[in-house]
Structure formats: C-alpha cells, structure tokens
C-alpha cells in the first residue's frame, strides 16, 4: 500500500484495521490429487493432495496398502500427523498435514510408519515443500490507544493465549468427526483475511490466524463437525468464543459471538448451534472469526471443508453412515 493511499483512506482503514474485517486474503485453490516423490516399503503407496503446501495450508494424505492395516502414524517437523481409516483392517488410511501460517518456507520430510494386521511394518517417506503464502499486508498509523492495551489487558490476553495453547497441545486420540466439515454459517461459501498481516505504527503484528465470515448479529453459528466443546467464554481479543475439539489434534474456533449457546464438556453434532454471530471482543462490526488448528498448526479452515469434501467423494461407496445435520 502506498503512503498516499494509506493517508487518504486513513480514517476508514483504521476502523477496519482494528477488526478482523478488511481486504481480501487470497485463497488458493486446492488440487485434489498429486503424486509426490516418495519411498515406501513394498505394497504401500503414498499420495498427497498437492506436492507442496503454502503457509497456512493443509494437505490430505492417502496411504494405501495391499494388506489390511492395523495402525498408521505420521510425523512431520516434530509434529504428529493424524491418520485414520474408515474401518478396522482397512487397506487405506488418510492423514491431514497442517502447515502453520508462520512455518518457514522450505522442504521437510514426512515420515509415515505403521503395521499391517499380520504385524508387518510399513513405512513411507516423502519431501513436502512449504511455499510462502501470498497474504496481504496492511500498513497503518493509528492512535496509540488503539494499539497499546493496558497492562491489565495485556496480562489477560497473555493468559488467554496460554490457555488456548494448552488446549491445542492436548490431542484426543479418537476421531470424533465423521465425514465432511461444513462452513459454520448457512449460505456463506467463502471468507476473508486469512493470513493477513498488519503493521501498526511500524510494528508487525501476528498474522490473522482464521478466516472472517460475514453475517449480521444474531445469525446462528453451527458446529463445523461433531466434537466436544473445550472452551466457551469471553476472551479479550476474540470476544465470546467457542472451541470444539474434533479429535486427533483438530480444533475449530469460533469468535466474536453475541451469545454462546454451549458449555465446556458438551458433545456436539455437526450443525449444532454453538451461539450467534456478534461483534464482541476487539471488533467494530459483526462477523464470525473461524479458525482451525491441526496439530498446533494454524490452517485456513476453508481448506478442510474443501479437502474432506473431495476425499469423501472418492470413498462414498465405503461410507456406512454419517451424522445428520440439524
Ligand atoms: Zn478474524
């Protein structure tokens, strides 16, 4: 952005800068299949949904074996890559590799290991390239009172950040979701601002870790998939917020709600009402801030909707049933 542009539109942009709204963050299309250079033990094949991921991206991994598999696990950059099969003894397992929004670009090795039902070890290795995300940057000069929270507010925000980190660090070993993920608002098909970075008075802030979905106050917010509510409270930045644990290290986050309709410990089905859209927290306009964490990586949630949609199309004949939506 030029200096002139930022001065001319200054006032309006300041208002937008402090909220999660504002300009578009490009959402890159998802490629559905790609073979990557990999080495697997005999009888095993590995495919990734794309040979590379951008920062904040997500890859679906498809592991096939000629023999029924008892267990599969993945590791990438010191993180567990969750894998699951549709049924016991399945020859096909899927995995999700989340690339954090701030993961340094480069090539990193994915290792997948497992065991067949008869006890044979299987393994695969593949190099996964991380590319820089082309996300918008916004430079703003604003009054100090907008940038600098009070010491009490800073303390509160820090404690809340730690609380969220502790939640995302816990991995529920069972997969609680089943089937596709949905966008949590009816009639909304896309979001904005994922990955957008703001530089306020010359100081770069952290990138925007979720996508913003437009809606008016009071619009029902639905659970993206089945899971368990692990946070339901007011946060300094995100306002009234709900976090749903879907199992295997996958969490969805819903922020700025006008009302919270669930409590910690509630089991929710896909489409259960979590609350209503609002403008609580550090915002000036109503919208839903929707976030996704996959094994501690902040990922664009719209990619999960798209990837599992494609995945379920490939395997529809194998799906016994899925939970109904409300
Ligand atoms: Zn937001």
Tab-separated table of C-alpha atoms in Angstrom, residues 46-47 57 278 313:
chain	number	residue	atom	x	y	z
A	46	UNK	CA	1.510	-42.632	-0.546
A	47	UNK	CA	-0.236	-39.757	-2.270
A	57	UNK	CA	-2.233	-24.735	4.047
A	278	UNK	CA	-21.853	-10.830	17.103
A	313	UNK	CA	-16.449	-38.277	-2.920
